[in-house]
CSV table of C-alpha atoms and ligand atoms in Angstrom, one decimal:
chain,number,residue,atom,x,y,z
A,11,MET,CA,110.5,127.2,83.1
A,12,LEU,CA,112.1,123.8,83.6
A,13,LEU,CA,115.6,122.9,82.3
A,14,SER,CA,115.2,119.8,80.3
A,15,ASP,CA,118.8,118.6,81.1
A,16,LYS,CA,118.2,118.8,84.9
A,17,ILE,CA,115.0,116.8,85.4
A,18,PRO,CA,115.4,114.5,88.4
A,19,ALA,CA,115.5,110.9,87.3
A,20,HIS,CA,113.6,109.7,90.4
A,21,VAL,CA,111.2,111.6,92.6
A,22,GLY,CA,109.7,110.3,95.8
A,23,VAL,CA,106.5,111.8,97.3
A,24,ILE,CA,105.2,111.7,100.8
A,25,MET,CA,101.6,112.5,100.1
A,26,ASP,CA,100.5,113.9,103.4
A,27,GLY,CA,97.5,115.9,104.6
A,28,ASN,CA,94.5,114.1,103.1
A,29,GLY,CA,92.8,113.8,106.5
A,30,ARG,CA,93.3,117.4,107.4
A,31,TRP,CA,92.1,118.6,104.0
A,32,ALA,CA,88.8,116.7,104.6
A,33,GLU,CA,88.5,117.8,108.3
A,34,LEU,CA,88.9,121.4,107.3
A,35,ARG,CA,85.9,121.0,105.1
A,36,GLY,CA,83.8,119.0,107.5
A,37,LEU,CA,84.1,116.0,105.3
A,38,PRO,CA,84.9,112.4,106.2
A,39,ARG,CA,88.7,111.6,106.1
A,40,ILE,CA,88.2,109.1,103.3
A,41,GLU,CA,87.0,112.0,101.1
A,42,GLY,CA,90.4,113.5,101.5
A,43,HIS,CA,92.0,110.2,100.5
A,44,ARG,CA,89.7,110.0,97.4
A,45,ARG,CA,90.8,113.5,96.4
A,46,GLY,CA,94.4,112.5,97.2
A,47,ALA,CA,94.1,109.6,94.8
A,48,GLU,CA,92.9,112.0,92.0
A,49,ARG,CA,95.9,114.2,92.7
A,50,SER,CA,98.2,111.3,92.4
A,51,ARG,CA,96.8,110.6,88.9
A,52,GLU,CA,97.5,114.3,87.9
A,53,ILE,CA,101.1,114.1,89.3
A,54,ILE,CA,101.8,110.8,87.5
A,55,THR,CA,100.8,112.4,84.2
A,56,ALA,CA,102.9,115.5,85.0
A,57,ALA,CA,105.9,113.4,85.8
A,58,MET,CA,105.6,111.6,82.5
A,59,GLU,CA,105.2,114.9,80.7
A,60,VAL,CA,108.6,116.2,81.8
A,61,GLY,CA,110.5,112.9,81.4
A,62,ILE,CA,110.9,111.8,85.0
A,63,LYS,CA,112.0,108.1,84.9
A,64,ALA,CA,110.8,106.9,88.3
A,65,LEU,CA,108.1,108.2,90.7
A,66,THR,CA,107.7,106.6,94.2
A,67,LEU,CA,104.4,107.4,96.0
A,68,TYR,CA,104.2,106.7,99.7
A,69,ALA,CA,100.6,105.5,99.7
A,70,PHE,CA,100.4,103.4,102.9
A,71,SER,CA,103.1,103.1,105.6
A,72,LEU,CA,103.5,100.2,108.0
A,73,GLU,CA,102.5,102.7,110.8
A,74,ASN,CA,99.2,103.4,108.9
A,75,TRP,CA,98.1,99.9,110.0
A,76,GLN,CA,97.5,101.4,113.4
A,77,ARG,CA,94.8,103.7,112.2
A,78,PRO,CA,91.1,103.0,113.1
A,79,LYS,CA,89.9,99.8,111.5
A,80,ASN,CA,87.3,101.5,109.4
A,81,GLU,CA,89.8,104.0,107.9
A,82,VAL,CA,92.2,101.1,107.0
A,83,THR,CA,89.3,99.2,105.4
A,84,THR,CA,88.2,102.2,103.4
A,85,LEU,CA,91.8,103.0,102.3
A,86,MET,CA,92.2,99.4,101.1
A,87,ARG,CA,88.9,99.6,99.3
A,88,LEU,CA,90.1,102.9,97.6
A,89,LEU,CA,93.4,101.2,96.7
A,90,GLU,CA,91.4,98.3,95.2
A,91,ILE,CA,89.3,100.6,93.1
A,92,TYR,CA,92.4,102.6,92.1
A,93,LEU,CA,94.3,99.5,90.9
A,94,ARG,CA,91.2,98.2,89.0
A,95,ASN,CA,90.6,101.5,87.3
A,96,GLU,CA,94.2,102.4,86.5
A,97,LEU,CA,95.6,99.2,85.0
A,98,ASN,CA,94.5,99.9,81.4
A,99,GLU,CA,95.8,103.4,81.7
A,100,PHE,CA,99.2,102.1,82.9
A,101,ILE,CA,99.3,99.7,79.9
A,102,GLU,CA,98.3,102.5,77.5
A,103,LYS,CA,100.8,105.0,78.8
A,104,GLY,CA,103.7,102.5,79.0
A,105,ILE,CA,104.0,102.8,82.7
A,106,VAL,CA,105.9,100.1,84.6
A,107,PHE,CA,104.1,99.5,87.9
A,108,LYS,CA,106.0,98.2,90.9
A,109,THR,CA,105.5,98.1,94.7
A,110,ILE,CA,107.8,98.2,97.7
A,111,GLY,CA,106.8,97.1,101.2
A,112,GLU,CA,105.3,94.2,103.0
A,113,ILE,CA,102.8,93.4,100.3
A,114,TRP,CA,101.9,90.1,101.9
A,115,ARG,CA,100.1,92.0,104.7
A,116,LEU,CA,97.6,93.5,102.3
A,117,PRO,CA,94.2,91.9,101.6
A,118,GLU,CA,94.5,89.0,99.2
A,119,ASN,CA,92.4,90.6,96.5
A,120,ILE,CA,94.7,93.6,96.5
A,121,GLN,CA,97.8,91.3,96.3
A,122,GLY,CA,96.2,89.7,93.3
A,123,LEU,CA,95.6,93.1,91.6
A,124,ILE,CA,99.2,94.2,92.3
A,125,ALA,CA,100.6,90.9,90.9
A,126,GLU,CA,98.5,91.4,87.8
A,127,ALA,CA,99.5,95.0,87.3
A,128,GLU,CA,103.2,94.2,87.9
A,129,ALA,CA,103.1,91.3,85.4
A,130,ARG,CA,101.2,93.1,82.7
A,131,THR,CA,103.3,96.3,82.8
A,132,ALA,CA,106.8,94.6,83.3
A,133,GLY,CA,107.6,94.8,79.6
A,134,ASN,CA,106.8,98.6,79.3
A,135,THR,CA,109.5,101.2,78.9
A,136,GLY,CA,107.9,104.4,80.2
A,137,LEU,CA,107.7,105.9,83.7
A,138,THR,CA,108.4,103.4,86.5
A,139,LEU,CA,105.7,104.1,89.1
A,140,ILE,CA,106.5,102.6,92.5
A,141,ALA,CA,103.8,102.4,95.1
A,142,ALA,CA,105.1,102.2,98.6
A,143,LEU,CA,102.4,100.1,100.3
A,144,SER,CA,102.6,98.7,103.8
A,145,TYR,CA,106.1,100.2,103.6
A,146,GLY,CA,108.6,101.2,106.3
A,147,GLY,CA,112.3,102.1,105.5
A,148,ARG,CA,113.7,100.4,108.7
A,149,ASN,CA,111.7,97.3,108.0
A,150,GLU,CA,112.9,97.2,104.4
A,151,ILE,CA,116.5,97.4,105.7
A,152,ILE,CA,116.0,94.6,108.2
A,153,ARG,CA,114.4,92.4,105.5
A,154,ALA,CA,117.4,93.1,103.2
A,155,VAL,CA,119.8,92.2,106.0
A,156,LYS,CA,118.0,88.9,106.6
A,157,LYS,CA,118.0,88.1,102.9
A,158,LEU,CA,121.7,89.0,102.6
A,159,ILE,CA,122.7,86.9,105.6
A,160,SER,CA,120.7,83.9,104.3
A,161,THR,CA,122.9,83.9,101.2
A,162,GLY,CA,125.9,83.0,103.4
A,163,VAL,CA,127.9,85.9,101.9
A,164,SER,CA,131.2,86.6,103.6
A,165,PRO,CA,131.2,90.0,105.4
A,166,ASP,CA,134.2,91.3,103.4
A,167,ARG,CA,132.2,90.9,100.2
A,168,ILE,CA,129.4,93.2,101.4
A,169,THR,CA,129.4,96.5,99.6
A,170,GLU,CA,126.9,99.3,99.3
A,171,ASP,CA,126.0,98.1,95.8
A,172,LEU,CA,125.5,94.5,97.0
A,173,PHE,CA,123.3,95.7,99.9
A,174,ASP,CA,121.3,97.9,97.5
A,175,SER,CA,120.5,94.8,95.4
A,176,PHE,CA,118.7,93.2,98.4
A,177,LEU,CA,116.4,96.2,99.0
A,178,ASP,CA,112.8,96.3,97.6
A,179,THR,CA,114.0,99.1,95.3
A,180,ALA,CA,116.8,96.9,93.7
A,181,GLY,CA,117.5,98.1,90.2
A,182,ILE,CA,115.9,101.5,90.8
A,183,SER,CA,118.1,104.6,91.1
A,184,SER,CA,118.1,106.5,94.4
A,185,PRO,CA,115.6,109.4,94.6
A,186,ASP,CA,117.1,112.7,93.5
A,187,LEU,CA,114.2,114.7,95.1
A,188,ILE,CA,111.8,113.9,97.9
A,189,ILE,CA,108.7,116.0,98.2
A,190,ARG,CA,106.5,116.1,101.4
A,191,THR,CA,103.3,118.0,101.5
A,192,SER,CA,101.2,119.3,104.5
A,193,GLY,CA,103.8,121.3,106.4
A,194,GLU,CA,105.5,118.3,108.2
A,195,ARG,CA,109.2,118.3,107.8
A,196,ARG,CA,110.1,114.7,108.5
A,197,ILE,CA,111.2,111.6,106.6
A,198,SER,CA,108.7,109.3,108.4
A,199,ASN,CA,110.5,106.1,107.6
A,200,PHE,CA,110.4,106.7,103.8
A,201,LEU,CA,113.3,105.4,101.6
A,202,LEU,CA,115.8,105.8,104.5
A,203,TRP,CA,118.8,104.1,102.8
A,204,GLN,CA,117.9,105.4,99.3
A,205,GLY,CA,117.4,109.0,100.4
A,206,ALA,CA,120.9,109.5,101.7
A,207,TYR,CA,121.7,112.2,99.2
A,208,SER,CA,118.2,113.3,98.1
A,209,GLU,CA,117.2,116.9,98.0
A,210,PHE,CA,114.0,117.7,100.0
A,211,TYR,CA,111.1,119.9,99.1
A,212,PHE,CA,108.6,120.7,101.8
A,213,THR,CA,105.4,122.6,101.3
A,214,ASP,CA,102.5,123.5,103.5
A,215,THR,CA,100.0,122.6,100.8
A,216,LEU,CA,97.9,119.6,101.7
A,217,TRP,CA,98.1,116.7,99.3
A,218,PRO,CA,94.6,117.1,97.7
A,219,ASP,CA,95.5,120.7,96.9
A,220,PHE,CA,99.0,119.8,95.4
A,221,THR,CA,98.6,120.7,91.7
A,222,LYS,CA,100.7,120.0,88.7
A,223,GLU,CA,101.7,123.6,88.8
A,224,GLU,CA,103.1,123.2,92.3
A,225,PHE,CA,104.8,120.0,91.3
A,226,PHE,CA,106.6,121.9,88.6
A,227,LEU,CA,107.5,124.6,91.2
A,228,ALA,CA,109.1,121.9,93.3
A,229,LEU,CA,111.1,120.6,90.2
A,230,HIS,CA,112.2,124.2,89.5
A,231,ASP,CA,113.3,124.6,93.1
A,232,TYR,CA,115.3,121.4,92.7
A,233,GLN,CA,116.9,122.6,89.5
A,234,MET,CA,118.2,125.7,91.3
A,235,ARG,CA,120.2,123.7,93.8
A,236,GLU,CA,123.7,122.5,93.6
A,237,ARG,CA,124.1,118.8,94.5
A,238,ARG,CA,127.6,118.1,96.0
A,239,PHE,CA,127.2,114.6,97.4
A,240,GLY,CA,129.5,115.6,100.2
A,241,ALA,CA,132.2,116.9,97.9
A,242,VAL,CA,133.4,120.6,97.4
A,243,PRO,CA,131.4,123.0,95.2
A,244,MET,CA,132.4,122.9,91.6
A,245,ARG,CA,133.6,126.6,91.6
A,246,ALA,CA,135.9,125.9,94.6
A,247,LYS,CA,137.8,123.1,92.8
A,248,SER,CA,141.2,124.1,91.4
B,311,FPP,C1,98.3,110.9,104.2
B,311,FPP,O1,97.3,111.7,104.6
B,311,FPP,C2,97.9,110.0,103.2
B,311,FPP,C3,97.7,108.6,103.4
B,311,FPP,C4,97.9,107.9,104.6
B,311,FPP,C5,97.3,107.8,102.3
B,311,FPP,C6,97.7,108.2,100.9
B,311,FPP,C7,96.7,107.7,100.0
B,311,FPP,C8,96.3,108.3,98.9
B,311,FPP,C9,96.8,109.6,98.4
B,311,FPP,C10,95.2,107.7,98.2
B,311,FPP,C11,95.6,106.4,97.5
B,311,FPP,C12,96.6,106.7,96.5
B,311,FPP,C13,97.0,105.8,95.6
B,311,FPP,C14,98.1,106.2,94.7
B,311,FPP,C15,96.4,104.5,95.5
B,311,FPP,P1,96.9,111.6,106.2
B,311,FPP,O2,95.6,110.8,106.3
B,311,FPP,O3,98.0,111.2,107.0
B,311,FPP,O4,96.5,113.1,106.4
B,311,FPP,P2,96.6,113.9,107.8
B,311,FPP,O5,98.0,113.9,108.2
B,311,FPP,O6,96.1,115.2,107.5
B,311,FPP,O7,95.7,113.1,108.8
């Protein structure tokens, strides 16, 4: 049972384990990604159902460019199909679609689909769905530093809020909860600045097996925690 007043506003997900899911079944890795994309659809709907405001999905990291060429090509093809198929759904469901990462490195047709999806959903007011594509947290921070310096700002005017406004996630609240599937317990360059006070939920479940029910379990686990942001527990205050 979820508490409606403790729903995390922003959830980030490191969707890991597609390859292993496929290999365990003697299937090509891309089949795992295909199943993974279907799972993303289910989790997006579940997030909307409980009133989550923003959902960031780590769909393709900068490091993923180093994968074998045919896996990168098929992942890009899958992304293209996904964007083509989902746009109408995003519009119907009131989803605001955004991306973070070095989008300029993606194939031109995908850049076009992203621009269209962002433009056509910008006026929506429902869930903000952020796809981290060609994304790396350190890279995002370096790009933000470069942009900030190029404004000629004087160092004593630099605050955390100002820096935040130069990140790809400008205007989006920090993630309250970050979920990682597949048994790995690492951040892997995901939302490094933004995740400073995030709660983490790790599960051995591989992403294609991560159901809506397990997503709700993760939310329940989050609701049982006490977030202190470095301060003392509420009961210890006098
Ligand atoms: C990690 O599994 C997953 C990826 C690198 C890609 C994630 C992509 C999808 C879920 C499909 C596209 C989704 C959207 C929303 C367009 P892995 O290959 O690293 O798995 P492994 O660690 O078992 O090898």
